[in-house]
Tab-separated table of C-alpha atoms in Angstrom:
chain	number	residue	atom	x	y	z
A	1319	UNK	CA	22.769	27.937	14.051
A	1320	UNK	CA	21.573	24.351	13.746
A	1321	UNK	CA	23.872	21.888	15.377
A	1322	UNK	CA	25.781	18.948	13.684
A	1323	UNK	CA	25.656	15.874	15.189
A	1324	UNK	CA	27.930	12.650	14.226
A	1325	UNK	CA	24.795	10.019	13.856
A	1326	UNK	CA	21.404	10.271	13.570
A	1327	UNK	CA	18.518	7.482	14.414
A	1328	UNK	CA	14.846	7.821	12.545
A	1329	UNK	CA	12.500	5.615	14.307
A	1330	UNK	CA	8.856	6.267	13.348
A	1331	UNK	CA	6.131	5.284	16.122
A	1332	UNK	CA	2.192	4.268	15.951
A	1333	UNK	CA	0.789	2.241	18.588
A	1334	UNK	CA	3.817	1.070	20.147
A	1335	UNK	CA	3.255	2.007	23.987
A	1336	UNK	CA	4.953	-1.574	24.696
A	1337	UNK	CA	7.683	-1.369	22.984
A	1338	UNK	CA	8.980	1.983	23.207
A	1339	UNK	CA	11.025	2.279	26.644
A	1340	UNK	CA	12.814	-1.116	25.270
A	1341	UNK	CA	14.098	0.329	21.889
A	1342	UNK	CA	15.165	3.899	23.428
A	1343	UNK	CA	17.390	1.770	26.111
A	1344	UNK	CA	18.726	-0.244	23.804
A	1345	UNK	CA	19.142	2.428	20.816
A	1346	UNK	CA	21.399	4.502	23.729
A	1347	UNK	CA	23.415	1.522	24.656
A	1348	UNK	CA	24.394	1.094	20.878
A	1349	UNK	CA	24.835	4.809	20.262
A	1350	UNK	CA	26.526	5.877	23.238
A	1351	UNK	CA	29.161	3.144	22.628
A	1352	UNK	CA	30.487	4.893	19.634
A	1353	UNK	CA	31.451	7.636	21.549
A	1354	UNK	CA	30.017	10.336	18.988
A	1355	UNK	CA	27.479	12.577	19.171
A	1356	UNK	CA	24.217	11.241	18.431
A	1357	UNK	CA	20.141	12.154	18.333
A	1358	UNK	CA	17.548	9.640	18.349
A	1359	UNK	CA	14.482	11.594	16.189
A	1360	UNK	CA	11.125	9.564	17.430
A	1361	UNK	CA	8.120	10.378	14.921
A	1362	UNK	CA	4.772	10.078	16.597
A	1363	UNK	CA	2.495	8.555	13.699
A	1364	UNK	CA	-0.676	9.939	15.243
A	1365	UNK	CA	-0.539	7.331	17.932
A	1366	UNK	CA	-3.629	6.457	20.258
A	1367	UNK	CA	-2.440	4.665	23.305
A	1368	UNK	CA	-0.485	6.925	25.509
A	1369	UNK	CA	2.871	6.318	23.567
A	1370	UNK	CA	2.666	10.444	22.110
A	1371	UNK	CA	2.862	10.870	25.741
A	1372	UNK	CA	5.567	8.239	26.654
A	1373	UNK	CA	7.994	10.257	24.367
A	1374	UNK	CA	7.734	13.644	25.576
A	1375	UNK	CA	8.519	11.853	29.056
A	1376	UNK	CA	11.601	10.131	27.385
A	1377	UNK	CA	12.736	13.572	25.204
A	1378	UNK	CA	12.712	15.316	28.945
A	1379	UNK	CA	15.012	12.994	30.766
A	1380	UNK	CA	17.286	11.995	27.431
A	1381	UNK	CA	18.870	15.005	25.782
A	1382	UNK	CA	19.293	12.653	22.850
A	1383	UNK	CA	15.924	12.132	22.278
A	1384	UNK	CA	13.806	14.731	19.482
A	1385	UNK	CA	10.159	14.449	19.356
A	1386	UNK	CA	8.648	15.094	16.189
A	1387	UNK	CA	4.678	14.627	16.546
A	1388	UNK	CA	2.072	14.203	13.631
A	1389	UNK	CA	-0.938	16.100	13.990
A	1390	UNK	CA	-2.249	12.869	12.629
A	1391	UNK	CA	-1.511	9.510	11.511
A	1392	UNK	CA	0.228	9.762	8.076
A	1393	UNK	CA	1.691	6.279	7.360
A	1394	UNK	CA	4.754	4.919	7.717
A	1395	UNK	CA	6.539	6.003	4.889
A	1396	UNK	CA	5.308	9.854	5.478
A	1397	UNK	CA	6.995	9.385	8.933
A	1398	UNK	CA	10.174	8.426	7.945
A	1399	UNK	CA	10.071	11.363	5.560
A	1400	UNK	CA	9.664	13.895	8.410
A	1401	UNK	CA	12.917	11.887	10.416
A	1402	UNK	CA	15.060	12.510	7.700
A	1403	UNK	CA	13.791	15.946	7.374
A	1404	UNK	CA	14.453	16.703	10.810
A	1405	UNK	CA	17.608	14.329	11.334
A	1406	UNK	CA	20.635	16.685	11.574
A	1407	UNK	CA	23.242	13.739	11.975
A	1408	UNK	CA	26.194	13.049	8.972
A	1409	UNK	CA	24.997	9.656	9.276
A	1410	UNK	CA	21.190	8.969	9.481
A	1411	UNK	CA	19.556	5.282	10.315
A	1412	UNK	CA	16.384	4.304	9.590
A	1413	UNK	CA	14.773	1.565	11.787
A	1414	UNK	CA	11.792	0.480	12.968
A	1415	UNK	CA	10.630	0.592	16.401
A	1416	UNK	CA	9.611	-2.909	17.038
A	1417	UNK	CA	12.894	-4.502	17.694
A	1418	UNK	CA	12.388	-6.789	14.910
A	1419	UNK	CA	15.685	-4.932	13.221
A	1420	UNK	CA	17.611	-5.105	16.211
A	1421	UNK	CA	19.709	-1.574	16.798
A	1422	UNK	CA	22.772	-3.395	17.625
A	1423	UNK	CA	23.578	-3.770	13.854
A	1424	UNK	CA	23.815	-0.243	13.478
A	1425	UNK	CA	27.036	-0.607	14.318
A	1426	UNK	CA	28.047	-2.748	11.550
A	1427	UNK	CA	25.829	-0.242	9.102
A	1428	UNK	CA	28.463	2.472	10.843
A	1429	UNK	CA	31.255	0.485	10.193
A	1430	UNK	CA	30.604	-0.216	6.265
A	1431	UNK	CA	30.093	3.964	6.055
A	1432	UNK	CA	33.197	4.951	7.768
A	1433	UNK	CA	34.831	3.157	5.216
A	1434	UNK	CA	33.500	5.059	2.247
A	1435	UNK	CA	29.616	3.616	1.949
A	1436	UNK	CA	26.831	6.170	1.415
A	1437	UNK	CA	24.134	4.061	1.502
A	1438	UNK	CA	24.464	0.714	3.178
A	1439	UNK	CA	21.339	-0.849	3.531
A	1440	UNK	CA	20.765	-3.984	6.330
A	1441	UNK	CA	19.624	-7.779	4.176
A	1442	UNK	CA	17.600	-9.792	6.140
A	1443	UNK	CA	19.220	-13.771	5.743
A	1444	UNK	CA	17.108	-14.805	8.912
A	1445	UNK	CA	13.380	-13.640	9.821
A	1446	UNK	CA	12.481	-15.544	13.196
A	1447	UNK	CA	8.610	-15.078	14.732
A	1448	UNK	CA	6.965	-15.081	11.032
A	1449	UNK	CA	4.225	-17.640	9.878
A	1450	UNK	CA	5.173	-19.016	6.680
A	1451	UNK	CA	2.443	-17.101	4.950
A	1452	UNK	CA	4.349	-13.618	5.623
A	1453	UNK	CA	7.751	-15.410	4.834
A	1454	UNK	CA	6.192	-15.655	1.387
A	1455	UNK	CA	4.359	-12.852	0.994
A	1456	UNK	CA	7.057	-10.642	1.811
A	1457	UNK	CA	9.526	-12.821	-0.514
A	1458	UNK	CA	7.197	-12.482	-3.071
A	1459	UNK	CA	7.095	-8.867	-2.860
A	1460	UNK	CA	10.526	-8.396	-2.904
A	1461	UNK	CA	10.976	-10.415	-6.422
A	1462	UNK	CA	8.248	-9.300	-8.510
A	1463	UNK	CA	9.325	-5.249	-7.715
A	1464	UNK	CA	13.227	-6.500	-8.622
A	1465	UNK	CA	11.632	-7.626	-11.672
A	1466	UNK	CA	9.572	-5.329	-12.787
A	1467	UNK	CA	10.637	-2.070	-11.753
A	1468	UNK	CA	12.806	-0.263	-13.386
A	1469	UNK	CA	15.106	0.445	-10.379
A	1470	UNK	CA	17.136	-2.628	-9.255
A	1471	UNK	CA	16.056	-2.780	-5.433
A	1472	UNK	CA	18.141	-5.187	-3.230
A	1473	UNK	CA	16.341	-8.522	-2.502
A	1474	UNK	CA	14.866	-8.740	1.001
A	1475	UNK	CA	15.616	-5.566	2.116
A	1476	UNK	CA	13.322	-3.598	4.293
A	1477	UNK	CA	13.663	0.512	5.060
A	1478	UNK	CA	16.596	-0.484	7.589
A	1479	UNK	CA	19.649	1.152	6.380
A	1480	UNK	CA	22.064	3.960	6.715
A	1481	UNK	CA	22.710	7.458	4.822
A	1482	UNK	CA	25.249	9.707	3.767
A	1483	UNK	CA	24.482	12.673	4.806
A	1484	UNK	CA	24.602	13.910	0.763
A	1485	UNK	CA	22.124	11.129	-0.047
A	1486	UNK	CA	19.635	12.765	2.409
A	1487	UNK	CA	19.850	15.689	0.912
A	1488	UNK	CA	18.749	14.618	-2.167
A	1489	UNK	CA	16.149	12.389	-0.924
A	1490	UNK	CA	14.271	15.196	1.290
A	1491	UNK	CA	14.146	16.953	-2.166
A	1492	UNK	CA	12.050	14.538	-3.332
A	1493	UNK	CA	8.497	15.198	-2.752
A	1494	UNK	CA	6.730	12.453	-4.117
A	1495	UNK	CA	3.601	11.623	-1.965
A	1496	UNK	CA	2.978	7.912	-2.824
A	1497	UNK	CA	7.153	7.703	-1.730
A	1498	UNK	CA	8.704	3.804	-1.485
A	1499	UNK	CA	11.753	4.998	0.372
A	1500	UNK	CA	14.067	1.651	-0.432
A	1501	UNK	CA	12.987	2.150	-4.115
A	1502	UNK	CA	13.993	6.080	-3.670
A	1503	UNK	CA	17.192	5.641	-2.219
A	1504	UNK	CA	18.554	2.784	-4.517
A	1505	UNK	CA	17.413	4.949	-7.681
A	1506	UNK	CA	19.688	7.900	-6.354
A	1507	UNK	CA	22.492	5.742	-6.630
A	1508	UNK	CA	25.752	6.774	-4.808
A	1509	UNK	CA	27.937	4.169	-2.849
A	1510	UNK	CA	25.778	1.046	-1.827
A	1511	UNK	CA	26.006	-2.070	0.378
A	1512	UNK	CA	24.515	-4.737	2.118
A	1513	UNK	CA	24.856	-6.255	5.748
A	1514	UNK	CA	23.376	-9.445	6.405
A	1515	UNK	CA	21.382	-9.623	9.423
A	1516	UNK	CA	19.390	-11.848	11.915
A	1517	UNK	CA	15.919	-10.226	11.851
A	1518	UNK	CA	14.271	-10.964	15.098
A	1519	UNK	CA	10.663	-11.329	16.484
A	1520	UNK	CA	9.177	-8.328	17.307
A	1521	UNK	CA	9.517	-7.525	21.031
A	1522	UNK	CA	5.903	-7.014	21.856
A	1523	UNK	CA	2.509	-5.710	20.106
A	1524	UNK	CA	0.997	-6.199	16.609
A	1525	UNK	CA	2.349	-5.695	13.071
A	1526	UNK	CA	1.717	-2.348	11.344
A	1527	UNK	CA	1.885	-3.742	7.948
A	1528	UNK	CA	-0.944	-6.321	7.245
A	1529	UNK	CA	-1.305	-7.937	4.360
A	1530	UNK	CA	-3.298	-4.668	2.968
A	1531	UNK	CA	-0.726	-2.340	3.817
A	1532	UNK	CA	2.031	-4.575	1.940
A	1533	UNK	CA	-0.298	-4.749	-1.259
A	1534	UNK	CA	-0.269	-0.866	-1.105
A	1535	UNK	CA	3.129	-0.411	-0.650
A	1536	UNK	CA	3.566	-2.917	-3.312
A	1537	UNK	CA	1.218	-0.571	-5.812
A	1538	UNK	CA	3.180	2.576	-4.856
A	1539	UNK	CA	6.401	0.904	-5.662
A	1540	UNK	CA	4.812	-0.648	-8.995
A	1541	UNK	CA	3.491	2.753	-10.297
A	1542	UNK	CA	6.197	4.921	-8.922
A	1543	UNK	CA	9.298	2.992	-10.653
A	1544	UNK	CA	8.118	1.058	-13.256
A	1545	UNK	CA	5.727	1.404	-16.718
A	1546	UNK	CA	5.037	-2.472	-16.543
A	1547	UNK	CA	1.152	-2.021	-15.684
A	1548	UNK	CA	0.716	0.054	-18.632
A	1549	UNK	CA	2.805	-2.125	-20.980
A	1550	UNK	CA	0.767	-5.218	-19.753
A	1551	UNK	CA	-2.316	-3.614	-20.553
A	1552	UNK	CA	-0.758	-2.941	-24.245
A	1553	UNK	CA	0.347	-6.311	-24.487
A	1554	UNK	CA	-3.449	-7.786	-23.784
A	1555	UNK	CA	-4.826	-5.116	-25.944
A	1556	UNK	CA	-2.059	-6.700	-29.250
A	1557	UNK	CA	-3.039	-10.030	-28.122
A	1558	UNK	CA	-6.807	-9.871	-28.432
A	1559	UNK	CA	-6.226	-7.784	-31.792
A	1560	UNK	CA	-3.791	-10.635	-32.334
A	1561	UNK	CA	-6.382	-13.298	-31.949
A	1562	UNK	CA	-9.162	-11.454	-33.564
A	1563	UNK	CA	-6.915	-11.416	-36.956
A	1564	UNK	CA	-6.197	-15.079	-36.773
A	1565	UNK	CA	-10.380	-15.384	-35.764
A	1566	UNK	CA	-11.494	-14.092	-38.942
A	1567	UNK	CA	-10.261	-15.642	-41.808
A	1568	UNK	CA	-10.838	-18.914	-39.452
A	1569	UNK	CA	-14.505	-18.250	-39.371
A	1570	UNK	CA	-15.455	-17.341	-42.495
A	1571	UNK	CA	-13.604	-20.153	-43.817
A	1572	UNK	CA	-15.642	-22.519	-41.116
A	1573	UNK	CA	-18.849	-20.936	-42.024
A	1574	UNK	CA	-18.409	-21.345	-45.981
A	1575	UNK	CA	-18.133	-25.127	-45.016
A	1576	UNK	CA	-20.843	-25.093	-42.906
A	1577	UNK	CA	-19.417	-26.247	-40.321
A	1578	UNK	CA	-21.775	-24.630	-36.952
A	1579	UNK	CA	-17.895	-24.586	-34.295
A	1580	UNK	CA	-18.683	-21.124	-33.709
A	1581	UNK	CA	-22.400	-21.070	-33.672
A	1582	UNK	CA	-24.835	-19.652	-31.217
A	1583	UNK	CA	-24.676	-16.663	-28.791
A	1584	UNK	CA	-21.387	-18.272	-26.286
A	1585	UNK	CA	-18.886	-17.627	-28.184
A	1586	UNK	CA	-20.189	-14.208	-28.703
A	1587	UNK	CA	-20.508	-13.364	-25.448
A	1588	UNK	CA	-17.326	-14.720	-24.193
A	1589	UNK	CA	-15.093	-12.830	-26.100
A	1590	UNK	CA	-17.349	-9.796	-25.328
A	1591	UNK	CA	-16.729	-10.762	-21.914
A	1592	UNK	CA	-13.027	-11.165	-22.769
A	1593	UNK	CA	-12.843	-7.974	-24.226
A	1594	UNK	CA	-14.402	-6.163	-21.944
A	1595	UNK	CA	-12.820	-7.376	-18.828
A	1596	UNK	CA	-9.418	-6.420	-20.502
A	1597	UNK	CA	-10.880	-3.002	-21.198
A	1598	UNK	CA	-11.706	-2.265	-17.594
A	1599	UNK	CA	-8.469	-3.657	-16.424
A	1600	UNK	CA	-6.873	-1.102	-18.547
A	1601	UNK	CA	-8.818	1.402	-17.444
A	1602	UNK	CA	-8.241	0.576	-13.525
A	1603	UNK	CA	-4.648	0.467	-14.379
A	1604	UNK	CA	-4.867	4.028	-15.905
A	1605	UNK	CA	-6.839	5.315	-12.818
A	1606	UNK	CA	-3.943	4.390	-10.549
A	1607	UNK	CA	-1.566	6.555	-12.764
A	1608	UNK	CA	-3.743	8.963	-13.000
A	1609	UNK	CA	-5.058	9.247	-9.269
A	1610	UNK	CA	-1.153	9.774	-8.268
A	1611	UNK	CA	-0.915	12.513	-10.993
A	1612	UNK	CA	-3.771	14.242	-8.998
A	1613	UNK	CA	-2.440	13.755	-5.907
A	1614	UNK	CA	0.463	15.218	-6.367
A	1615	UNK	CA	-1.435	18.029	-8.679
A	1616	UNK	CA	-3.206	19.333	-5.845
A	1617	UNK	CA	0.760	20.388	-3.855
A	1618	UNK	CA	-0.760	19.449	-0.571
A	1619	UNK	CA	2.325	19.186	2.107
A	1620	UNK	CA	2.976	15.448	2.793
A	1621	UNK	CA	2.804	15.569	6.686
A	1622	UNK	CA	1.565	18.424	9.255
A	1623	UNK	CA	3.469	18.477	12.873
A	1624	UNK	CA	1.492	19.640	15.853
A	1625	UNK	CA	4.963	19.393	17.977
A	1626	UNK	CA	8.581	19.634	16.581
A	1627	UNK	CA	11.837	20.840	18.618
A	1628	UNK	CA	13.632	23.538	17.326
A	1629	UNK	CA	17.065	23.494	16.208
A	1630	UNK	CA	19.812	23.731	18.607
């Protein structure tokens, strides 16, 4: 029979050999002082410096500590899919390994669900260590998905946050591979919060989610909660036809005159040009659609786990 546990902590891991004996002390300070019982479920992302090895050592002196390892790397998102899958806790935390989040405001996350919460979810009003290009980036982001998606996502919100029990449930039915797990668990709905929080500088090594990875976590949040690509491509597809209406009588009525405005091969090729840069646009846009349909077509499972404990 699977054991319950009080409080559960998802932390996935890639690359983060410097960091990791730092966040598992500090992680059992915080839990231990609420006097439950609690697991801390560390998801190797197919990491290459020694730190797959680092956690077995920690799992076999701290009880507390699971070990789930990914025969490969997946991504981040896929990773905290296979915590909450494996998380047995009534309460489950996501956080990030780096320290940047700092665990010590899981308490107040605790606090705001023991008094009815299901999903309180941690707003950064501070972001030390950042160059101003990331600052804006990453408020950028934030605004144009709270704009265009169809899901109202809290404003600078990352994947740090805790769960009901119940709401896990329903998320680890979800089996979307492109997932956007901030987008997932504000369209489920439930009982929701913020806490502010001081976001600190990460503790030691490199980001994980260049500018590249943002833009595709940006696309998967795009296509998997909104329609706006495809309605921008209709819109530029009524404005040319728009402008092609106005462009005729216009012409014809210039030419009559004799007056040359529109003469010669430019203007011809520029709204070629025109026209078929919108096509293509509309196309790409269709492709992304599309490509996800495929992907998730094909029923492939969304991680595979060389090492996983077994249930207590």
């Amino acid at each position: 029979m699977t054991k319950k546990f009080t409080y559960s902590v998802v932390a996935p891991i890639y690359n983060e050999i410097g960091i990791v004996d730092e966040f598992c002390k500090r992680i059992t300070d915080v839990m231990d002082s609420t006097g439950e019982e609690w697991e801390l479920v560390l998801v190797d992302d197919g990491s290459s410096d020694g730190s797959t090895e680092r956690i077995r050592e920690l799992a076999s002196v701290n009880k507390n500590i699971r070990p789930v390892i990914f025969a490969r790397n997946f991504g981040h998102q896929i990773a905290v899919t296979a915590g909450l899958d494996y998380a047995r806790g009534e309460a489950v935390t996501i956080i990030d390994a780096d320290l940047q989040d700092p665990p010590e405001v899981i308490l107040d996350l605790i606090e705001k669900w023991r008094e009815g919460y299901q999903v309180v979810f941690a707003v950064r009003a501070e972001r030390e260590g950042e160059s101003w290009f990331k600052k804006f980036t990453a408020s950028l982001f934030y605004r144009i998905i709270f704009r265009i998606t169809d899901v109202k996502i809290p404003l600078d919100t990352g994947d740090f946050r805790l769960l009901d029990r119940k709401v896990v449930d329903v998320m680890n039915s979800m089996r979307e591979r492109h997932r956007f797990l901030r987008g997932m668990s504000a369209w489920i709905g439930f009982k929701q919060v913020g806490v502010e929080y001081k976001r600190a500088a990460r503790f030691a090594g490199e980001t994980k989610y260049p500018f590249n990875k943002m833009l595709k976590l940006a696309l998967n949040a795009v296509t998997g909660f909104s329609y706006f690509p495809l309605q921008v491509a209709s819109y530029f597809g009524f404005a040319s036809a728009g402008l092609a209406i106005i462009a005729i009588p216009v012409v014809a009525i210039l030419r009559m005159t004799g007056t040359q405005f529109f003469g010669g091969q430019a203007t011809t090729l520029i709204a070629v040009l025109f026209l078929g840069g919108v096509q293509l646009i509309s196309l790409g846009i269709l492709g992304e659609y599309i490509g996800r349909l495929y992907d998730e077509a094909k029923g492939r499972p969304l991680y595979i786990v060389s090492e996983a404990p077994e249930d207590e």
